[in-house]
Amino acid sequence: MGDPSLRPDRIPRHVAVIMDGNGRWAQQRGRSRIEGHREGLEAVRAIVRAAGDFGVEVLTLYAFSLENWNRPQAEVTELMRLLDHYLEVELEEVMRNDIEVRVVGRLDRVPLGVRKRLEEAIERTRGGRAMKLVFALSYGGRAEIVDAARKLLRDAELGKVDPERLDEKTFAAYLYDPELPDPDLLIRTGAECRVSNFLLWQIAYSEIYVTETMWPDFREANLRDALIDYQSRERRFGLTSEQVRDGRESG
Ligand code: IPE
Ligand code: IPE
Ligand code: MG
């Protein structure tokens, strides 16, 4: 991408983003929170395009948490409307760019119209090869683990899984979308250093990047900064630095 400090051979496969700070962005400008969410959509458009251009394979966007259902009704309604609007306006562009749309979360709580729009987007983009675009919607990390445990227990009752032989790989197959690799990089905009119930199982070894930039201001250059920072990290997965370097040399 013309930036000599970004190495194209070490782009994270899966980038997950906690898109936070819309409300504060608006507040700082004397505008309503809802206007902040509207501006946030521009950032979504830009980052979907940029992530694909950088060669990211999976981009997961935390669009709405289970806890967000407790926000004022007008804000919840507007957030759902905005998602609906995004899917309506961007679907053609997403298809043109060969992007596959997916969704994770407790969708039974999502308004029918939005759900239909999502189903259409998933249907029409299935098999897209450039990038997977995953919306975490009505999503909670603990809920995902509980939902996985529920399905697993049912299968155990049916004799399909043996509790004695349960391991992490078997368990992970019960998560919402087991085909996705774990995030390599977790980005949070809006400065808060917390995970807010996002992908709790999957972020076990993700590199975390928190920026003060509010989501509505986040653009390709900010994503590039995050990727450059990621590339400077040494991922050790519990090993020593020497082991990691030796492994890299021999492998
Ligand atoms: C993120 O921005 C959008 C959602 C949670 C849906 P916020 O609305 O949380 O913005 P702040 O954190 O209040 O600034
Ligand atoms: C996390 O942001 C959820 C999304 C970005 C969708 P929140 O604003 O809801 O998180 P907290 O409340 O600050 O932890
Ligand atoms: Mg917030």
PDB file of C-alpha atoms and ligand atoms in Angstrom:
ATOM      1  CA  MET A   1       0.000   0.000   0.000  1.00  0.00           C
ATOM      2  CA  GLY A   2       2.945   2.275  -0.597  1.00  0.00           C
ATOM      3  CA  ASP A   3       3.966   2.257   3.049  1.00  0.00           C
ATOM      4  CA  PRO A   4       7.434   0.757   3.380  1.00  0.00           C
ATOM      5  CA  SER A   5       6.969   0.029   7.074  1.00  0.00           C
ATOM      6  CA  LEU A   6       3.993  -2.294   6.530  1.00  0.00           C
ATOM      7  CA  ARG A   7       5.038  -5.812   5.618  1.00  0.00           C
ATOM      8  CA  PRO A   8       2.551  -7.477   3.267  1.00  0.00           C
ATOM      9  CA  ASP A   9       3.790 -10.926   4.325  1.00  0.00           C
ATOM     10  CA  ARG A  10       2.758 -10.379   7.962  1.00  0.00           C
ATOM     11  CA  ILE A  11      -0.778  -9.099   7.733  1.00  0.00           C
ATOM     12  CA  PRO A  12      -3.006 -10.525  10.503  1.00  0.00           C
ATOM     13  CA  ARG A  13      -5.452 -13.067   9.070  1.00  0.00           C
ATOM     14  CA  HIS A  14      -8.264 -12.035  11.366  1.00  0.00           C
ATOM     15  CA  VAL A  15      -8.773  -8.499  12.675  1.00  0.00           C
ATOM     16  CA  ALA A  16     -11.577  -7.944  15.198  1.00  0.00           C
ATOM     17  CA  VAL A  17     -12.702  -4.429  16.068  1.00  0.00           C
ATOM     18  CA  ILE A  18     -14.549  -2.991  19.038  1.00  0.00           C
ATOM     19  CA  MET A  19     -15.958   0.100  17.332  1.00  0.00           C
ATOM     20  CA  ASP A  20     -16.265   2.353  20.360  1.00  0.00           C
ATOM     21  CA  GLY A  21     -16.514   6.109  20.914  1.00  0.00           C
ATOM     22  CA  ASN A  22     -19.412   7.199  18.705  1.00  0.00           C
ATOM     23  CA  GLY A  23     -21.225   8.842  21.599  1.00  0.00           C
ATOM     24  CA  ARG A  24     -18.188  10.717  22.886  1.00  0.00           C
ATOM     25  CA  TRP A  25     -17.247  11.800  19.373  1.00  0.00           C
ATOM     26  CA  ALA A  26     -20.672  13.419  19.027  1.00  0.00           C
ATOM     27  CA  GLN A  27     -20.690  14.852  22.540  1.00  0.00           C
ATOM     28  CA  GLN A  28     -17.340  16.553  21.906  1.00  0.00           C
ATOM     29  CA  ARG A  29     -19.007  18.319  18.980  1.00  0.00           C
ATOM     30  CA  GLY A  30     -22.214  19.231  20.771  1.00  0.00           C
ATOM     31  CA  ARG A  31     -24.139  16.726  18.665  1.00  0.00           C
ATOM     32  CA  SER A  32     -26.445  13.868  19.609  1.00  0.00           C
ATOM     33  CA  ARG A  33     -25.178  10.337  20.183  1.00  0.00           C
ATOM     34  CA  ILE A  34     -27.221   9.219  17.205  1.00  0.00           C
ATOM     35  CA  GLU A  35     -25.259  11.551  14.926  1.00  0.00           C
ATOM     36  CA  GLY A  36     -22.134   9.878  16.274  1.00  0.00           C
ATOM     37  CA  HIS A  37     -23.480   6.500  15.192  1.00  0.00           C
ATOM     38  CA  ARG A  38     -24.264   7.904  11.743  1.00  0.00           C
ATOM     39  CA  GLU A  39     -20.699   9.099  11.375  1.00  0.00           C
ATOM     40  CA  GLY A  40     -19.561   5.718  12.610  1.00  0.00           C
ATOM     41  CA  LEU A  41     -21.056   4.185   9.472  1.00  0.00           C
ATOM     42  CA  GLU A  42     -18.587   6.145   7.352  1.00  0.00           C
ATOM     43  CA  ALA A  43     -15.779   4.535   9.309  1.00  0.00           C
ATOM     44  CA  VAL A  44     -17.309   1.096   8.709  1.00  0.00           C
ATOM     45  CA  ARG A  45     -17.391   1.735   4.963  1.00  0.00           C
ATOM     46  CA  ALA A  46     -13.781   2.919   4.944  1.00  0.00           C
ATOM     47  CA  ILE A  47     -12.424   0.117   7.119  1.00  0.00           C
ATOM     48  CA  VAL A  48     -14.176  -2.676   5.229  1.00  0.00           C
ATOM     49  CA  ARG A  49     -12.573  -1.404   2.036  1.00  0.00           C
ATOM     50  CA  ALA A  50      -9.164  -0.828   3.624  1.00  0.00           C
ATOM     51  CA  ALA A  51      -9.022  -4.194   5.403  1.00  0.00           C
ATOM     52  CA  GLY A  52      -9.711  -5.950   2.106  1.00  0.00           C
ATOM     53  CA  ASP A  53      -7.034  -3.891   0.382  1.00  0.00           C
ATOM     54  CA  PHE A  54      -4.497  -4.750   3.078  1.00  0.00           C
ATOM     55  CA  GLY A  55      -5.190  -8.444   2.592  1.00  0.00           C
ATOM     56  CA  VAL A  56      -7.007  -9.178   5.852  1.00  0.00           C
ATOM     57  CA  GLU A  57      -8.922 -12.477   5.486  1.00  0.00           C
ATOM     58  CA  VAL A  58     -11.501 -11.956   8.220  1.00  0.00           C
ATOM     59  CA  LEU A  59     -12.779  -8.671   9.631  1.00  0.00           C
ATOM     60  CA  THR A  60     -15.112  -8.947  12.612  1.00  0.00           C
ATOM     61  CA  LEU A  61     -16.941  -5.804  13.683  1.00  0.00           C
ATOM     62  CA  TYR A  62     -18.584  -5.559  17.106  1.00  0.00           C
ATOM     63  CA  ALA A  63     -21.730  -3.766  16.031  1.00  0.00           C
ATOM     64  CA  PHE A  64     -24.032  -4.301  19.014  1.00  0.00           C
ATOM     65  CA  SER A  65     -23.553  -6.144  22.294  1.00  0.00           C
ATOM     66  CA  LEU A  66     -26.172  -7.992  24.318  1.00  0.00           C
ATOM     67  CA  GLU A  67     -25.643  -5.329  26.981  1.00  0.00           C
ATOM     68  CA  ASN A  68     -26.381  -2.607  24.407  1.00  0.00           C
ATOM     69  CA  TRP A  69     -30.040  -3.733  24.438  1.00  0.00           C
ATOM     70  CA  ASN A  70     -30.264  -1.876  27.770  1.00  0.00           C
ATOM     71  CA  ARG A  71     -29.549   1.511  26.156  1.00  0.00           C
ATOM     72  CA  PRO A  72     -32.379   4.034  25.683  1.00  0.00           C
ATOM     73  CA  GLN A  73     -34.972   2.625  23.270  1.00  0.00           C
ATOM     74  CA  ALA A  74     -34.519   5.461  20.750  1.00  0.00           C
ATOM     75  CA  GLU A  75     -30.797   4.766  20.490  1.00  0.00           C
ATOM     76  CA  VAL A  76     -31.335   1.017  20.093  1.00  0.00           C
ATOM     77  CA  THR A  77     -33.900   1.636  17.358  1.00  0.00           C
ATOM     78  CA  GLU A  78     -31.561   3.987  15.531  1.00  0.00           C
ATOM     79  CA  LEU A  79     -28.643   1.552  15.723  1.00  0.00           C
ATOM     80  CA  MET A  80     -30.806  -1.188  14.195  1.00  0.00           C
ATOM     81  CA  ARG A  81     -32.022   1.203  11.529  1.00  0.00           C
ATOM     82  CA  LEU A  82     -28.450   2.195  10.674  1.00  0.00           C
ATOM     83  CA  LEU A  83     -27.365  -1.419  10.318  1.00  0.00           C
ATOM     84  CA  ASP A  84     -30.332  -2.046   8.056  1.00  0.00           C
ATOM     85  CA  HIS A  85     -29.400   1.028   6.025  1.00  0.00           C
ATOM     86  CA  TYR A  86     -25.762  -0.065   5.750  1.00  0.00           C
ATOM     87  CA  LEU A  87     -26.728  -3.497   4.456  1.00  0.00           C
ATOM     88  CA  GLU A  88     -29.182  -1.998   1.990  1.00  0.00           C
ATOM     89  CA  VAL A  89     -26.787   0.600   0.588  1.00  0.00           C
ATOM     90  CA  GLU A  90     -23.528  -1.347   0.729  1.00  0.00           C
ATOM     91  CA  LEU A  91     -24.587  -4.799  -0.419  1.00  0.00           C
ATOM     92  CA  GLU A  92     -23.777  -4.138  -4.073  1.00  0.00           C
ATOM     93  CA  GLU A  93     -20.355  -2.761  -3.190  1.00  0.00           C
ATOM     94  CA  VAL A  94     -19.683  -5.666  -0.832  1.00  0.00           C
ATOM     95  CA  MET A  95     -20.612  -8.116  -3.601  1.00  0.00           C
ATOM     96  CA  ARG A  96     -18.491  -6.279  -6.152  1.00  0.00           C
ATOM     97  CA  ASN A  97     -15.541  -6.657  -3.814  1.00  0.00           C
ATOM     98  CA  ASP A  98     -16.154 -10.403  -3.429  1.00  0.00           C
ATOM     99  CA  ILE A  99     -16.700 -10.112   0.327  1.00  0.00           C
ATOM    100  CA  GLU A 100     -18.646 -12.751   2.253  1.00  0.00           C
ATOM    101  CA  VAL A 101     -20.964 -11.440   4.978  1.00  0.00           C
ATOM    102  CA  ARG A 102     -21.476 -13.451   8.159  1.00  0.00           C
ATOM    103  CA  VAL A 103     -23.068 -12.736  11.496  1.00  0.00           C
ATOM    104  CA  VAL A 104     -22.579 -13.991  15.052  1.00  0.00           C
ATOM    105  CA  GLY A 105     -24.830 -13.315  18.028  1.00  0.00           C
ATOM    106  CA  ARG A 106     -28.275 -13.969  19.469  1.00  0.00           C
ATOM    107  CA  LEU A 107     -30.216 -12.964  16.406  1.00  0.00           C
ATOM    108  CA  ASP A 108     -33.589 -13.973  17.812  1.00  0.00           C
ATOM    109  CA  ARG A 109     -33.653 -10.598  19.577  1.00  0.00           C
ATOM    110  CA  VAL A 110     -32.923  -8.626  16.398  1.00  0.00           C
ATOM    111  CA  PRO A 111     -35.934  -7.035  14.649  1.00  0.00           C
ATOM    112  CA  LEU A 112     -37.308  -9.191  11.835  1.00  0.00           C
ATOM    113  CA  GLY A 113     -36.620  -6.617   9.113  1.00  0.00           C
ATOM    114  CA  VAL A 114     -32.948  -6.390  10.004  1.00  0.00           C
ATOM    115  CA  ARG A 115     -32.689 -10.148  10.270  1.00  0.00           C
ATOM    116  CA  LYS A 116     -34.166 -10.555   6.799  1.00  0.00           C
ATOM    117  CA  ARG A 117     -31.729  -8.007   5.431  1.00  0.00           C
ATOM    118  CA  LEU A 118     -28.862  -9.901   7.041  1.00  0.00           C
ATOM    119  CA  GLU A 119     -30.080 -13.218   5.671  1.00  0.00           C
ATOM    120  CA  GLU A 120     -30.220 -11.686   2.216  1.00  0.00           C
ATOM    121  CA  ALA A 121     -26.684 -10.319   2.565  1.00  0.00           C
ATOM    122  CA  ILE A 122     -25.389 -13.697   3.786  1.00  0.00           C
ATOM    123  CA  GLU A 123     -27.197 -15.517   0.996  1.00  0.00           C
ATOM    124  CA  ARG A 124     -26.071 -13.234  -1.792  1.00  0.00           C
ATOM    125  CA  THR A 125     -22.440 -12.992  -0.686  1.00  0.00           C
ATOM    126  CA  ARG A 126     -21.902 -16.673   0.137  1.00  0.00           C
ATOM    127  CA  GLY A 127     -18.613 -17.925  -1.257  1.00  0.00           C
ATOM    128  CA  GLY A 128     -17.070 -14.443  -1.525  1.00  0.00           C
ATOM    129  CA  ARG A 129     -13.339 -15.033  -1.559  1.00  0.00           C
ATOM    130  CA  ALA A 130     -11.684 -11.684  -0.950  1.00  0.00           C
ATOM    131  CA  MET A 131     -12.592 -11.312   2.730  1.00  0.00           C
ATOM    132  CA  LYS A 132     -15.082 -12.482   5.336  1.00  0.00           C
ATOM    133  CA  LEU A 133     -16.951  -9.599   6.967  1.00  0.00           C
ATOM    134  CA  VAL A 134     -18.430 -10.762  10.262  1.00  0.00           C
ATOM    135  CA  PHE A 135     -20.925  -8.677  12.208  1.00  0.00           C
ATOM    136  CA  ALA A 136     -21.107  -9.391  15.933  1.00  0.00           C
ATOM    137  CA  LEU A 137     -24.682  -8.368  16.557  1.00  0.00           C
ATOM    138  CA  SER A 138     -26.687  -8.844  19.718  1.00  0.00           C
ATOM    139  CA  TYR A 139     -23.474 -10.558  20.709  1.00  0.00           C
ATOM    140  CA  GLY A 140     -22.044 -11.508  24.092  1.00  0.00           C
ATOM    141  CA  GLY A 141     -18.942 -13.595  24.639  1.00  0.00           C
ATOM    142  CA  ARG A 142     -20.301 -15.338  27.724  1.00  0.00           C
ATOM    143  CA  ALA A 143     -23.604 -15.976  25.975  1.00  0.00           C
ATOM    144  CA  GLU A 144     -21.720 -17.569  23.084  1.00  0.00           C
ATOM    145  CA  ILE A 145     -19.947 -19.934  25.480  1.00  0.00           C
ATOM    146  CA  VAL A 146     -23.213 -20.763  27.247  1.00  0.00           C
ATOM    147  CA  ASP A 147     -24.961 -21.368  23.917  1.00  0.00           C
ATOM    148  CA  ALA A 148     -22.099 -23.654  22.892  1.00  0.00           C
ATOM    149  CA  ALA A 149     -22.336 -25.538  26.190  1.00  0.00           C
ATOM    150  CA  ARG A 150     -26.091 -25.983  25.708  1.00  0.00           C
ATOM    151  CA  LYS A 151     -25.640 -27.544  22.259  1.00  0.00           C
ATOM    152  CA  LEU A 152     -22.796 -29.665  23.535  1.00  0.00           C
ATOM    153  CA  LEU A 153     -24.861 -30.999  26.445  1.00  0.00           C
ATOM    154  CA  ARG A 154     -27.654 -31.942  24.071  1.00  0.00           C
ATOM    155  CA  ASP A 155     -25.183 -33.852  21.905  1.00  0.00           C
ATOM    156  CA  ALA A 156     -23.758 -35.513  25.004  1.00  0.00           C
ATOM    157  CA  GLU A 157     -27.242 -36.676  25.971  1.00  0.00           C
ATOM    158  CA  LEU A 158     -27.651 -38.121  22.502  1.00  0.00           C
ATOM    159  CA  GLY A 159     -24.335 -39.909  22.880  1.00  0.00           C
ATOM    160  CA  LYS A 160     -22.698 -37.869  20.103  1.00  0.00           C
ATOM    161  CA  VAL A 161     -19.911 -36.581  22.334  1.00  0.00           C
ATOM    162  CA  ASP A 162     -18.113 -38.354  25.119  1.00  0.00           C
ATOM    163  CA  PRO A 163     -17.578 -35.967  28.090  1.00  0.00           C
ATOM    164  CA  GLU A 164     -14.341 -37.769  28.946  1.00  0.00           C
ATOM    165  CA  ARG A 165     -12.895 -36.981  25.549  1.00  0.00           C
ATOM    166  CA  LEU A 166     -13.991 -33.353  25.396  1.00  0.00           C
ATOM    167  CA  ASP A 167     -11.134 -31.043  24.460  1.00  0.00           C
ATOM    168  CA  GLU A 168     -10.785 -27.435  23.333  1.00  0.00           C
ATOM    169  CA  LYS A 169     -11.072 -28.273  19.666  1.00  0.00           C
ATOM    170  CA  THR A 170     -14.308 -30.205  20.170  1.00  0.00           C
ATOM    171  CA  PHE A 171     -15.741 -27.427  22.321  1.00  0.00           C
ATOM    172  CA  ALA A 172     -14.793 -24.704  19.822  1.00  0.00           C
ATOM    173  CA  ALA A 173     -16.759 -26.527  17.136  1.00  0.00           C
ATOM    174  CA  TYR A 174     -19.926 -25.529  19.049  1.00  0.00           C
ATOM    175  CA  LEU A 175     -19.224 -21.773  18.936  1.00  0.00           C
ATOM    176  CA  TYR A 176     -21.320 -19.554  16.656  1.00  0.00           C
ATOM    177  CA  ASP A 177     -18.984 -19.711  13.661  1.00  0.00           C
ATOM    178  CA  PRO A 178     -16.362 -22.423  14.117  1.00  0.00           C
ATOM    179  CA  GLU A 179     -14.955 -21.878  10.628  1.00  0.00           C
ATOM    180  CA  LEU A 180     -13.384 -18.571  11.609  1.00  0.00           C
ATOM    181  CA  PRO A 181      -9.782 -18.514  12.822  1.00  0.00           C
ATOM    182  CA  ASP A 182      -9.147 -16.781  16.153  1.00  0.00           C
ATOM    183  CA  PRO A 183      -8.482 -13.033  15.845  1.00  0.00           C
ATOM    184  CA  ASP A 184      -4.781 -12.221  15.537  1.00  0.00           C
ATOM    185  CA  LEU A 185      -5.380  -8.565  16.253  1.00  0.00           C
ATOM    186  CA  LEU A 186      -8.072  -6.998  18.415  1.00  0.00           C
ATOM    187  CA  ILE A 187      -8.476  -3.254  17.882  1.00  0.00           C
ATOM    188  CA  ARG A 188     -10.471  -1.074  20.259  1.00  0.00           C
ATOM    189  CA  THR A 189     -11.114   2.553  19.387  1.00  0.00           C
ATOM    190  CA  GLY A 190     -12.211   5.134  21.963  1.00  0.00           C
ATOM    191  CA  ALA A 191      -9.433   4.535  24.504  1.00  0.00           C
ATOM    192  CA  GLU A 192     -11.121   2.120  26.925  1.00  0.00           C
ATOM    193  CA  CYS A 193      -8.833  -0.752  27.938  1.00  0.00           C
ATOM    194  CA  ARG A 194     -11.423  -3.502  28.261  1.00  0.00           C
ATOM    195  CA  VAL A 195     -12.915  -6.260  26.159  1.00  0.00           C
ATOM    196  CA  SER A 196     -16.596  -5.650  26.977  1.00  0.00           C
ATOM    197  CA  ASN A 197     -17.702  -9.255  26.538  1.00  0.00           C
ATOM    198  CA  PHE A 198     -16.303  -9.591  23.002  1.00  0.00           C
ATOM    199  CA  LEU A 199     -15.118 -12.972  21.657  1.00  0.00           C
ATOM    200  CA  LEU A 200     -13.972 -14.131  25.079  1.00  0.00           C
ATOM    201  CA  TRP A 201     -13.044 -17.610  23.926  1.00  0.00           C
ATOM    202  CA  GLN A 202     -11.382 -16.549  20.688  1.00  0.00           C
ATOM    203  CA  ILE A 203      -9.141 -13.729  21.952  1.00  0.00           C
ATOM    204  CA  ALA A 204      -7.073 -15.982  24.223  1.00  0.00           C
ATOM    205  CA  TYR A 205      -3.889 -15.078  22.314  1.00  0.00           C
ATOM    206  CA  SER A 206      -4.941 -12.049  20.266  1.00  0.00           C
ATOM    207  CA  GLU A 207      -2.694  -9.008  20.193  1.00  0.00           C
ATOM    208  CA  ILE A 208      -4.602  -6.053  21.636  1.00  0.00           C
ATOM    209  CA  TYR A 209      -4.357  -2.541  20.220  1.00  0.00           C
ATOM    210  CA  VAL A 210      -6.225   0.292  21.925  1.00  0.00           C
ATOM    211  CA  THR A 211      -6.320   3.716  20.312  1.00  0.00           C
ATOM    212  CA  GLU A 212      -7.697   7.014  21.581  1.00  0.00           C
ATOM    213  CA  THR A 213      -9.128   7.718  18.141  1.00  0.00           C
ATOM    214  CA  MET A 214     -12.923   7.618  18.352  1.00  0.00           C
ATOM    215  CA  TRP A 215     -14.575   5.217  15.913  1.00  0.00           C
ATOM    216  CA  PRO A 216     -16.113   7.927  13.637  1.00  0.00           C
ATOM    217  CA  ASP A 217     -12.573   9.258  13.002  1.00  0.00           C
ATOM    218  CA  PHE A 218     -11.013   5.844  12.329  1.00  0.00           C
ATOM    219  CA  ARG A 219      -9.832   5.485   8.740  1.00  0.00           C
ATOM    220  CA  GLU A 220      -7.404   3.529   6.567  1.00  0.00           C
ATOM    221  CA  ALA A 221      -4.364   5.384   7.980  1.00  0.00           C
ATOM    222  CA  ASN A 222      -5.425   4.435  11.520  1.00  0.00           C
ATOM    223  CA  LEU A 223      -5.860   0.812  10.507  1.00  0.00           C
ATOM    224  CA  ARG A 224      -2.436   0.886   8.925  1.00  0.00           C
ATOM    225  CA  ASP A 225      -0.975   2.206  12.208  1.00  0.00           C
ATOM    226  CA  ALA A 226      -2.606  -0.679  14.052  1.00  0.00           C
ATOM    227  CA  LEU A 227      -1.213  -3.205  11.560  1.00  0.00           C
ATOM    228  CA  ILE A 228       2.272  -1.733  11.809  1.00  0.00           C
ATOM    229  CA  ASP A 229       2.076  -1.940  15.594  1.00  0.00           C
ATOM    230  CA  TYR A 230       0.893  -5.551  15.330  1.00  0.00           C
ATOM    231  CA  GLN A 231       3.856  -6.392  13.110  1.00  0.00           C
ATOM    232  CA  SER A 232       6.260  -5.144  15.753  1.00  0.00           C
ATOM    233  CA  ARG A 233       4.927  -7.622  18.327  1.00  0.00           C
ATOM    234  CA  GLU A 234       6.506 -10.949  19.114  1.00  0.00           C
ATOM    235  CA  ARG A 235       3.762 -13.535  19.555  1.00  0.00           C
ATOM    236  CA  ARG A 236       5.142 -16.111  21.929  1.00  0.00           C
ATOM    237  CA  PHE A 237       2.110 -18.282  22.801  1.00  0.00           C
ATOM    238  CA  GLY A 238       3.733 -19.165  26.091  1.00  0.00           C
ATOM    239  CA  LEU A 239       7.147 -20.015  24.660  1.00  0.00           C
ATOM    240  CA  THR A 240      10.392 -18.178  25.299  1.00  0.00           C
ATOM    241  CA  SER A 241      11.648 -15.574  22.908  1.00  0.00           C
ATOM    242  CA  GLU A 242      14.543 -17.852  21.938  1.00  0.00           C
ATOM    243  CA  GLN A 243      12.206 -20.697  21.093  1.00  0.00           C
ATOM    244  CA  VAL A 244      10.110 -18.417  18.922  1.00  0.00           C
ATOM    245  CA  ARG A 245      13.136 -17.092  17.036  1.00  0.00           C
ATOM    246  CA  ASP A 246      14.654 -20.559  16.584  1.00  0.00           C
ATOM    247  CA  GLY A 247      11.333 -21.856  15.310  1.00  0.00           C
ATOM    248  CA  ARG A 248      11.132 -19.041  12.815  1.00  0.00           C
ATOM    249  CA  GLU A 249      14.650 -19.718  11.548  1.00  0.00           C
ATOM    250  CA  SER A 250      14.207 -23.462  11.218  1.00  0.00           C
ATOM    251  CA  GLY A 251      10.639 -23.335   9.980  1.00  0.00           C
TER     252      GLY A 251
HETATM  253  C1  IPE B   1     -19.942   2.432  20.053  1.00  0.00           C
HETATM  254  O1  IPE B   1     -20.002   3.741  20.487  1.00  0.00           O
HETATM  255  C2  IPE B   1     -21.202   2.011  19.342  1.00  0.00           C
HETATM  256  C3  IPE B   1     -21.949   0.986  20.064  1.00  0.00           C
HETATM  257  C4  IPE B   1     -21.705   0.525  21.266  1.00  0.00           C
HETATM  258  C5  IPE B   1     -23.088   0.410  19.378  1.00  0.00           C
HETATM  259  P1  IPE B   1     -20.677   4.157  21.864  1.00  0.00           P
HETATM  260  O2  IPE B   1     -22.105   4.477  21.590  1.00  0.00           O
HETATM  261  O3  IPE B   1     -20.458   3.145  22.910  1.00  0.00           O
HETATM  262  O4  IPE B   1     -19.866   5.478  22.194  1.00  0.00           O
HETATM  263  P2  IPE B   1     -19.337   5.960  23.610  1.00  0.00           P
HETATM  264  O5  IPE B   1     -18.518   4.860  24.189  1.00  0.00           O
HETATM  265  O6  IPE B   1     -20.549   6.258  24.429  1.00  0.00           O
HETATM  266  O7  IPE B   1     -18.532   7.157  23.295  1.00  0.00           O
HETATM  267  C1  IPE B   2     -18.718  -2.258  23.227  1.00  0.00           C
HETATM  268  O1  IPE B   2     -18.871  -0.920  23.474  1.00  0.00           O
HETATM  269  C2  IPE B   2     -19.798  -2.751  22.299  1.00  0.00           C
HETATM  270  C3  IPE B   2     -19.685  -2.303  20.909  1.00  0.00           C
HETATM  271  C4  IPE B   2     -18.743  -1.575  20.406  1.00  0.00           C
HETATM  272  C5  IPE B   2     -20.732  -2.751  20.034  1.00  0.00           C
HETATM  273  P1  IPE B   2     -19.663  -0.384  24.751  1.00  0.00           P
HETATM  274  O2  IPE B   2     -19.623   1.090  24.686  1.00  0.00           O
HETATM  275  O3  IPE B   2     -20.988  -1.007  24.822  1.00  0.00           O
HETATM  276  O4  IPE B   2     -18.765  -0.947  25.947  1.00  0.00           O
HETATM  277  P2  IPE B   2     -18.625  -0.435  27.445  1.00  0.00           P
HETATM  278  O5  IPE B   2     -20.006  -0.298  27.985  1.00  0.00           O
HETATM  279  O6  IPE B   2     -17.910   0.876  27.394  1.00  0.00           O
HETATM  280  O7  IPE B   2     -17.801  -1.470  28.120  1.00  0.00           O
HETATM  281 MG    MG B   3     -18.980   2.888  24.258  1.00  0.00          MG
END
